[in-house]
Short mmCIF file of C-alpha atoms and ligand atoms in Angstrom, two decimals:
data_model
loop_
_atom_site.label_atom_id
_atom_site.label_comp_id
_atom_site.label_asym_id
_atom_site.label_seq_id
_atom_site.Cartn_x
_atom_site.Cartn_y
_atom_site.Cartn_z
CA UNK A 669 -32.46 -42.66 18.41
CA UNK A 670 -36.15 -41.58 17.17
CA UNK A 671 -36.45 -42.49 13.77
CA UNK A 672 -39.36 -42.21 11.07
CA UNK A 673 -40.71 -45.30 9.19
CA UNK A 674 -43.01 -45.94 6.41
CA UNK A 675 -45.51 -48.45 6.98
CA UNK A 676 -48.06 -49.26 4.48
CA UNK A 677 -51.35 -51.51 5.35
CA UNK A 678 -52.12 -53.49 1.98
CA UNK A 679 -55.44 -54.09 0.29
CA UNK A 680 -56.00 -57.39 2.21
CA UNK A 681 -55.83 -55.73 5.77
CA UNK A 682 -58.57 -53.26 4.54
CA UNK A 683 -60.65 -55.87 3.21
CA UNK A 684 -60.39 -58.12 6.05
CA UNK A 685 -61.08 -55.17 8.73
CA UNK A 686 -57.95 -55.37 9.94
CA UNK A 687 -56.87 -52.31 10.09
CA UNK A 688 -57.69 -51.14 13.75
CA UNK A 689 -56.08 -54.37 14.90
CA UNK A 690 -52.68 -53.13 13.44
CA UNK A 691 -52.86 -49.86 14.12
CA UNK A 692 -53.72 -50.50 18.12
CA UNK A 693 -50.55 -53.08 17.71
CA UNK A 694 -48.38 -50.04 16.85
CA UNK A 695 -50.03 -47.38 19.30
CA UNK A 696 -49.64 -50.14 21.98
CA UNK A 697 -45.97 -50.04 21.15
CA UNK A 698 -46.06 -46.32 21.83
CA UNK A 699 -45.31 -45.43 18.37
CA UNK A 700 -47.03 -42.29 16.85
CA UNK A 701 -48.76 -42.36 13.63
CA UNK A 702 -47.58 -38.81 12.38
CA UNK A 703 -49.27 -38.82 8.96
CA UNK A 704 -51.68 -41.09 6.99
CA UNK A 705 -53.72 -41.19 3.97
CA UNK A 706 -55.74 -43.98 1.96
CA UNK A 707 -54.05 -44.37 -1.56
CA UNK A 708 -54.48 -46.51 -4.72
CA UNK A 709 -51.62 -47.15 -6.10
CA UNK A 710 -50.19 -47.72 -9.91
CA UNK A 711 -48.17 -49.44 -11.95
CA UNK A 712 -45.17 -46.75 -11.64
CA UNK A 713 -45.38 -46.16 -8.49
CA UNK A 714 -45.56 -50.02 -7.04
CA UNK A 715 -42.72 -50.77 -10.01
CA UNK A 716 -40.13 -47.85 -8.20
CA UNK A 717 -41.31 -48.96 -4.50
CA UNK A 718 -40.56 -52.74 -5.49
CA UNK A 719 -37.65 -52.19 -7.79
CA UNK A 720 -35.86 -54.85 -5.86
CA UNK A 721 -38.21 -57.32 -6.65
CA UNK A 722 -39.44 -56.76 -10.19
CA UNK A 723 -37.54 -59.64 -12.08
CA UNK A 724 -39.08 -62.21 -9.55
CA UNK A 725 -41.79 -64.55 -11.13
CA UNK A 726 -44.29 -63.38 -8.35
CA UNK A 727 -44.23 -59.94 -9.15
CA UNK A 728 -46.84 -59.53 -11.99
CA UNK A 729 -49.16 -61.30 -9.41
CA UNK A 730 -48.07 -59.00 -6.60
CA UNK A 731 -48.57 -55.86 -9.01
CA UNK A 732 -52.39 -57.24 -9.47
CA UNK A 733 -52.87 -57.77 -5.67
CA UNK A 734 -51.28 -54.04 -4.59
CA UNK A 735 -53.88 -52.60 -7.34
CA UNK A 736 -56.71 -54.87 -6.10
CA UNK A 737 -57.88 -51.95 -3.47
CA UNK A 738 -57.01 -49.25 -1.66
CA UNK A 739 -53.98 -49.11 0.76
CA UNK A 740 -53.25 -46.75 4.08
CA UNK A 741 -49.92 -45.13 3.49
CA UNK A 742 -48.57 -44.17 6.99
CA UNK A 743 -45.30 -42.27 8.96
CA UNK A 744 -44.69 -44.17 12.14
CA UNK A 745 -42.52 -42.09 14.58
CA UNK A 746 -40.68 -43.69 17.71
CA UNK A 747 -36.96 -44.86 19.47
CA UNK A 748 -35.72 -47.12 16.87
CA UNK A 749 -38.96 -47.25 14.89
CA UNK A 750 -37.60 -48.70 11.54
CA UNK A 751 -36.08 -51.73 13.31
CA UNK A 752 -38.86 -52.07 15.97
CA UNK A 753 -41.67 -51.97 13.28
CA UNK A 754 -39.85 -54.74 11.04
CA UNK A 755 -39.95 -56.78 14.51
CA UNK A 756 -43.46 -55.98 15.27
CA UNK A 757 -44.37 -56.92 11.41
CA UNK A 758 -42.56 -60.27 11.51
CA UNK A 759 -41.15 -62.27 8.81
CA UNK A 760 -41.88 -61.68 4.91
CA UNK A 761 -42.64 -65.30 4.62
CA UNK A 762 -45.94 -66.46 6.18
CA UNK A 763 -44.77 -69.88 7.20
CA UNK A 764 -41.72 -68.02 9.04
CA UNK A 765 -43.83 -64.88 10.62
CA UNK A 766 -43.78 -66.31 14.45
CA UNK A 767 -46.85 -65.90 16.45
CA UNK A 768 -47.50 -62.78 18.31
CA UNK A 769 -46.20 -60.76 15.04
CA UNK A 770 -48.49 -59.32 12.53
CA UNK A 771 -47.96 -61.42 9.84
CA UNK A 772 -47.37 -64.32 12.07
CA UNK A 773 -51.02 -63.67 13.52
CA UNK A 774 -52.86 -62.84 10.44
CA UNK A 775 -50.97 -63.67 6.93
CA UNK A 776 -52.20 -66.85 5.06
CA UNK A 777 -49.64 -66.37 2.43
CA UNK A 778 -46.77 -64.38 1.17
CA UNK A 779 -47.86 -61.76 -1.06
CA UNK A 780 -51.00 -60.79 0.83
CA UNK A 781 -48.50 -60.09 4.31
CA UNK A 782 -51.01 -57.72 5.27
CA UNK A 783 -48.17 -54.82 5.67
CA UNK A 784 -45.02 -52.86 4.48
CA UNK A 785 -42.42 -51.30 6.63
CA UNK A 786 -39.35 -50.05 5.50
CA UNK A 787 -35.95 -52.07 6.11
CA UNK A 788 -33.38 -49.37 6.50
CA UNK A 789 -32.86 -45.69 7.57
CA UNK A 790 -31.98 -45.16 3.50
CA UNK A 791 -35.41 -47.19 2.36
CA UNK A 792 -37.41 -45.16 5.13
CA UNK A 793 -36.13 -41.61 3.87
CA UNK A 794 -36.91 -42.80 0.26
CA UNK A 795 -40.06 -44.15 0.94
CA UNK A 796 -41.20 -41.46 3.25
CA UNK A 797 -40.51 -39.21 0.03
CA UNK A 798 -42.28 -41.07 -1.99
CA UNK A 799 -45.46 -41.79 -0.54
CA UNK A 800 -45.84 -38.37 1.00
CA UNK A 801 -43.44 -35.79 -0.92
P1 LIG B 2366 -40.81 -57.22 3.12
O1 LIG B 2366 -42.20 -56.79 2.89
O2 LIG B 2366 -41.01 -58.19 4.46
O3 LIG B 2366 -39.91 -56.28 3.31
P2 LIG B 2366 -39.54 -57.76 0.64
O4 LIG B 2366 -38.74 -59.06 0.48
O5 LIG B 2366 -39.06 -56.42 0.06
O6 LIG B 2366 -40.27 -58.48 1.79
O7 LIG B 2366 -40.80 -58.13 -0.50
C1 LIG B 2366 -41.76 -57.36 -0.89
C2 LIG B 2366 -43.54 -57.90 -1.04
O8 LIG B 2366 -43.15 -58.96 -1.71
C3 LIG B 2366 -43.61 -58.83 0.26
O9 LIG B 2366 -43.95 -58.12 1.57
C4 LIG B 2366 -44.74 -59.64 -0.32
O10 LIG B 2366 -45.66 -59.00 -0.09
C5 LIG B 2366 -44.22 -59.81 -1.52
N1 LIG B 2366 -43.22 -61.36 -1.57
C6 LIG B 2366 -42.01 -61.11 -1.31
N2 LIG B 2366 -41.57 -62.59 -1.78
C7 LIG B 2366 -42.41 -63.11 -2.15
C8 LIG B 2366 -42.76 -64.83 -2.63
O11 LIG B 2366 -41.96 -65.37 -2.24
N3 LIG B 2366 -44.16 -65.21 -2.88
C9 LIG B 2366 -45.03 -64.15 -3.36
N4 LIG B 2366 -44.85 -62.46 -2.83
C10 LIG B 2366 -43.72 -62.41 -2.04
MG1 LIG B 2367 -39.13 -55.18 1.83
#
């Protein structure tokens, strides 16, 4: 099934100059970027986006990090793109992310793990609406 998923390149990706590398991996997988915009996120949208982890001890640090610079928000489309993007992104915890995945190749800590990808069809729909209206 052709799906659209919400992908976000986090501030460290842009600071480290890795946006091109990551976009290239998305394109090489034959997914299409159907929408994209640079955004500076505020506490309100981040608290919504990360509502499942607001009570975690690392949340204040995550907020600071996510507001430390712009992000590149994107809609990515392709066959099974929701699950497929999660596969090329790799595990959340940087120690668990295997080589060959984006996080496995580039992440050096769990909060600064370069990229967000929706984890289900419902999340993809909600997140695309949240960031693109
Ligand atoms: P995901 O991005 O792989 O879907 P989630 O569990 O939804 O992972 O967590 C959202 C984001 O919160 C992660 O991508 C990461 O930036 C941050 N995060 C998750 N767990 C930790 C942690 O244990 N320490 C620091 N940051 C974390
Ligand atoms: Mg998640």
